[in-house]
mmCIF file of C-alpha atoms and ligand atoms in Angstrom:
data_model
loop_
_atom_site.group_PDB
_atom_site.id
_atom_site.type_symbol
_atom_site.label_atom_id
_atom_site.label_comp_id
_atom_site.label_asym_id
_atom_site.label_seq_id
_atom_site.Cartn_x
_atom_site.Cartn_y
_atom_site.Cartn_z
ATOM 1 C CA MET A 1 20.278 -0.517 12.945
ATOM 2 C CA PHE A 2 19.697 -3.921 15.508
ATOM 3 C CA HIS A 3 22.751 -5.114 13.937
ATOM 4 C CA LEU A 4 24.499 -2.355 14.887
ATOM 5 C CA PHE A 5 23.305 -1.831 18.857
ATOM 6 C CA ASN A 6 24.079 -5.567 18.818
ATOM 7 C CA SER A 7 27.487 -5.655 17.692
ATOM 8 C CA PHE A 8 28.432 -2.279 20.282
ATOM 9 C CA HIS A 9 27.064 -4.683 22.834
ATOM 10 C CA ALA A 10 28.337 -7.728 22.370
ATOM 11 C CA SER A 11 31.832 -6.483 21.912
ATOM 12 C CA SER A 12 31.166 -3.821 25.346
ATOM 13 C CA TRP A 13 30.360 -6.063 27.686
ATOM 14 C CA ALA A 14 33.677 -7.791 28.007
ATOM 15 C CA ILE A 15 35.354 -4.013 27.962
ATOM 16 C CA LEU A 16 33.149 -3.193 30.322
ATOM 17 C CA LEU A 17 34.210 -5.884 32.950
ATOM 18 C CA VAL A 18 37.794 -4.963 32.457
ATOM 19 C CA ALA A 19 36.965 -1.480 33.147
ATOM 20 C CA PHE A 20 35.713 -2.355 36.209
ATOM 21 C CA PHE A 21 38.358 -4.166 37.891
ATOM 22 C CA LEU A 22 41.290 -2.163 36.962
ATOM 23 C CA THR A 23 39.187 0.773 38.474
ATOM 24 C CA TYR A 24 38.771 -1.350 41.512
ATOM 25 C CA PHE A 25 42.101 -2.194 41.402
ATOM 26 C CA LEU A 26 44.081 0.719 40.043
ATOM 27 C CA GLU A 27 45.591 3.505 42.566
ATOM 28 C CA ASN A 28 44.637 6.394 40.475
ATOM 29 C CA LYS A 29 41.052 5.778 39.219
ATOM 30 C CA LYS A 30 40.247 9.276 37.341
ATOM 31 C CA ILE A 31 41.202 8.211 34.190
ATOM 32 C CA MET A 32 39.631 4.547 34.184
ATOM 33 C CA SER A 33 36.537 5.682 36.098
ATOM 34 C CA ILE A 34 35.614 7.814 33.192
ATOM 35 C CA ILE A 35 36.127 5.036 31.086
ATOM 36 C CA LEU A 36 34.121 2.861 32.990
ATOM 37 C CA ARG A 37 30.795 5.400 33.262
ATOM 38 C CA LEU A 38 31.413 5.417 29.018
ATOM 39 C CA PHE A 39 30.871 1.879 28.669
ATOM 40 C CA TYR A 40 27.873 1.787 31.035
ATOM 41 C CA VAL A 41 26.417 4.424 28.575
ATOM 42 C CA VAL A 42 27.231 2.798 25.549
ATOM 43 C CA MET A 43 25.768 -0.358 26.880
ATOM 44 C CA LEU A 44 22.729 1.025 28.063
ATOM 45 C CA VAL A 45 21.937 3.023 25.079
ATOM 46 C CA SER A 46 22.540 -0.290 22.769
ATOM 47 C CA GLY A 47 20.946 -2.999 25.224
ATOM 48 C CA ILE A 48 17.932 -0.497 25.604
ATOM 49 C CA GLY A 49 17.998 0.046 21.347
ATOM 50 C CA MET A 50 17.573 -3.409 20.668
ATOM 51 C CA LEU A 51 14.935 -3.609 23.622
ATOM 52 C CA THR A 52 13.104 -1.416 21.588
ATOM 53 C CA ILE A 53 13.252 -2.999 17.999
ATOM 54 C CA MET A 54 12.922 -6.612 19.713
ATOM 55 C CA GLU A 55 9.187 -5.158 21.430
ATOM 56 C CA PHE A 56 10.474 -5.732 25.050
ATOM 57 C CA PRO A 57 10.090 -9.259 25.177
ATOM 58 C CA MET A 58 10.100 -11.095 28.849
ATOM 59 C CA HIS A 59 13.369 -12.288 28.389
ATOM 60 C CA PHE A 60 15.753 -9.868 27.677
ATOM 61 C CA VAL A 61 13.751 -6.735 30.216
ATOM 62 C CA VAL A 62 14.324 -9.442 33.025
ATOM 63 C CA LYS A 63 18.033 -9.597 31.320
ATOM 64 C CA GLY A 64 18.462 -5.752 31.209
ATOM 65 C CA ILE A 65 16.867 -5.172 34.597
ATOM 66 C CA LEU A 66 19.672 -7.522 36.083
ATOM 67 C CA ALA A 67 22.042 -5.619 34.278
ATOM 68 C CA ILE A 68 21.201 -2.122 35.321
ATOM 69 C CA LEU A 69 21.127 -3.795 38.893
ATOM 70 C CA LEU A 70 24.706 -4.766 38.097
ATOM 71 C CA ILE A 71 25.858 -1.204 37.279
ATOM 72 C CA GLY A 72 24.583 -0.394 40.702
ATOM 73 C CA LEU A 73 26.599 -3.333 42.738
ATOM 74 C CA MET A 74 29.456 -1.951 40.639
ATOM 75 C CA GLU A 75 28.792 1.571 42.047
ATOM 76 C CA MET A 76 28.409 0.928 45.381
ATOM 77 C CA LEU A 77 31.625 -1.372 45.439
ATOM 78 C CA LEU A 78 33.478 1.397 44.218
ATOM 79 C CA ALA A 79 31.741 3.469 46.618
ATOM 80 C CA ARG A 80 32.314 1.447 49.586
ATOM 81 C CA GLN A 81 35.872 1.020 48.694
ATOM 82 C CA LYS A 82 36.297 4.674 48.780
ATOM 83 C CA LYS A 83 35.062 5.582 52.224
ATOM 84 C CA GLN A 84 36.924 2.384 53.212
ATOM 85 C CA SER A 85 34.348 0.687 54.664
ATOM 86 C CA SER A 86 33.602 -2.738 56.106
ATOM 87 C CA SER A 87 34.340 -5.309 53.683
ATOM 88 C CA PRO A 88 31.590 -5.785 51.122
ATOM 89 C CA LEU A 89 31.563 -9.449 51.132
ATOM 90 C CA VAL A 90 27.932 -10.118 50.072
ATOM 91 C CA LEU A 91 27.631 -7.224 47.249
ATOM 92 C CA TRP A 92 31.167 -9.387 45.875
ATOM 93 C CA ILE A 93 28.881 -12.031 45.833
ATOM 94 C CA LEU A 94 25.449 -10.475 44.397
ATOM 95 C CA PHE A 95 27.940 -8.799 41.953
ATOM 96 C CA ILE A 96 28.689 -12.484 40.975
ATOM 97 C CA ILE A 97 25.630 -14.352 41.083
ATOM 98 C CA ASP A 98 24.252 -11.373 38.693
ATOM 99 C CA LEU A 99 26.920 -11.619 36.232
ATOM 100 C CA ILE A 100 26.659 -15.253 35.686
ATOM 101 C CA LEU A 101 23.165 -14.761 35.066
ATOM 102 C CA ILE A 102 23.201 -12.199 32.876
ATOM 103 C CA ILE A 103 25.780 -14.143 30.472
ATOM 104 C CA LEU A 104 23.633 -17.073 30.779
ATOM 105 C CA LEU A 105 20.116 -15.192 30.089
ATOM 106 C CA GLY A 106 22.728 -12.710 27.424
ATOM 107 C CA TYR A 107 23.982 -15.634 25.384
ATOM 108 C CA LYS A 108 19.954 -17.942 25.804
ATOM 109 C CA VAL A 109 21.948 -20.827 27.967
ATOM 110 C CA ILE A 110 18.834 -19.975 30.126
ATOM 111 C CA SER A 111 15.470 -18.895 28.834
ATOM 112 C CA LEU A 112 12.370 -17.582 30.358
HETATM 113 C C1 HEM B 1 26.511 -4.727 32.790
HETATM 114 C C2 HEM B 1 26.114 -4.427 31.470
HETATM 115 C C3 HEM B 1 25.676 -5.859 30.548
HETATM 116 C C4 HEM B 1 25.862 -6.847 30.280
HETATM 117 C C5 HEM B 1 27.491 -7.447 30.912
HETATM 118 C C6 HEM B 1 25.162 -7.304 29.242
HETATM 119 C C7 HEM B 1 25.645 -8.706 28.492
HETATM 120 C C8 HEM B 1 25.150 -9.564 27.461
HETATM 121 C C9 HEM B 1 25.443 -10.491 26.715
HETATM 122 C C10 HEM B 1 27.032 -11.263 27.308
HETATM 123 C C11 HEM B 1 24.853 -10.447 25.717
HETATM 124 C C12 HEM B 1 24.994 -11.411 24.687
HETATM 125 C C13 HEM B 1 25.412 -10.874 23.520
HETATM 126 C C14 HEM B 1 25.065 -11.468 21.975
HETATM 127 O O1 HEM B 1 24.259 -11.569 22.052
HETATM 128 O O2 HEM B 1 26.485 -11.460 21.571
HETATM 129 C C15 HEM B 1 23.511 -9.298 25.908
HETATM 130 C C16 HEM B 1 22.669 -9.037 25.121
HETATM 131 C C17 HEM B 1 21.818 -8.842 25.284
HETATM 132 N N1 HEM B 1 21.770 -7.499 25.764
HETATM 133 FE FE1 HEM B 1 22.927 -6.915 27.687
HETATM 134 N N2 HEM B 1 23.883 -6.839 28.934
HETATM 135 C C18 HEM B 1 24.619 -5.730 29.959
HETATM 136 C C19 HEM B 1 23.377 -4.473 29.782
HETATM 137 C C20 HEM B 1 22.028 -4.376 28.775
HETATM 138 C C21 HEM B 1 20.795 -3.794 29.281
HETATM 139 C C22 HEM B 1 20.997 -2.535 30.124
HETATM 140 C C23 HEM B 1 19.460 -4.196 28.547
HETATM 141 C C24 HEM B 1 18.970 -3.519 28.150
HETATM 142 C C25 HEM B 1 18.212 -2.826 28.826
HETATM 143 C C26 HEM B 1 20.551 -5.295 27.485
HETATM 144 C C27 HEM B 1 19.692 -5.614 26.763
HETATM 145 C C28 HEM B 1 20.525 -6.838 25.972
HETATM 146 C C29 HEM B 1 19.825 -7.580 24.650
HETATM 147 C C30 HEM B 1 18.088 -7.425 24.549
HETATM 148 C C31 HEM B 1 20.195 -8.737 24.125
HETATM 149 C C32 HEM B 1 20.309 -9.200 23.056
HETATM 150 C C33 HEM B 1 21.143 -9.454 21.950
HETATM 151 C C34 HEM B 1 20.250 -10.780 20.855
HETATM 152 O O3 HEM B 1 19.279 -10.989 20.736
HETATM 153 O O4 HEM B 1 21.356 -10.728 20.182
HETATM 154 N N3 HEM B 1 21.538 -6.068 28.381
HETATM 155 N N4 HEM B 1 24.048 -8.852 26.588
#
């Protein structure tokens, strides 16, 4: 079961990122935004599934929290764009820092 979650998780995170950028930059966002949300669910279910099997090690709990934050940031960026309000530079900086941390934690380049 762990292996199944892991293969979903490992092969989906890059697709999730591509789906986010396509949703952000495409004019017609309808279909892409549905696909993006589907990948949120895939990442959440597989991530939480692995966490449960691993009995919640600190390292991956922190990674999971940062990942949920990243999903929040993606949604905030999309919402800001929709409202055409001020350029969300702070959100982009947080997005990039958070993403780098998640990947480094995910591949255990840094460990807690
Ligand atoms: C934005 C969403 C996410 C991204 C970009 C992301 C990215 C990654 C990456 C790159 C890895 C390493 C993959 C590998 O081992 O091949 C990983 C592993 C992992 N992620 Fe995520 N993740 C996300 C969401 C989540 C969530 C929501 C949770 C849990 C609440 C989670 C829990 C885990 C766990 C437990 C592992 C360890 C798997 C192992 O031991 O091999 N992830 N994640």
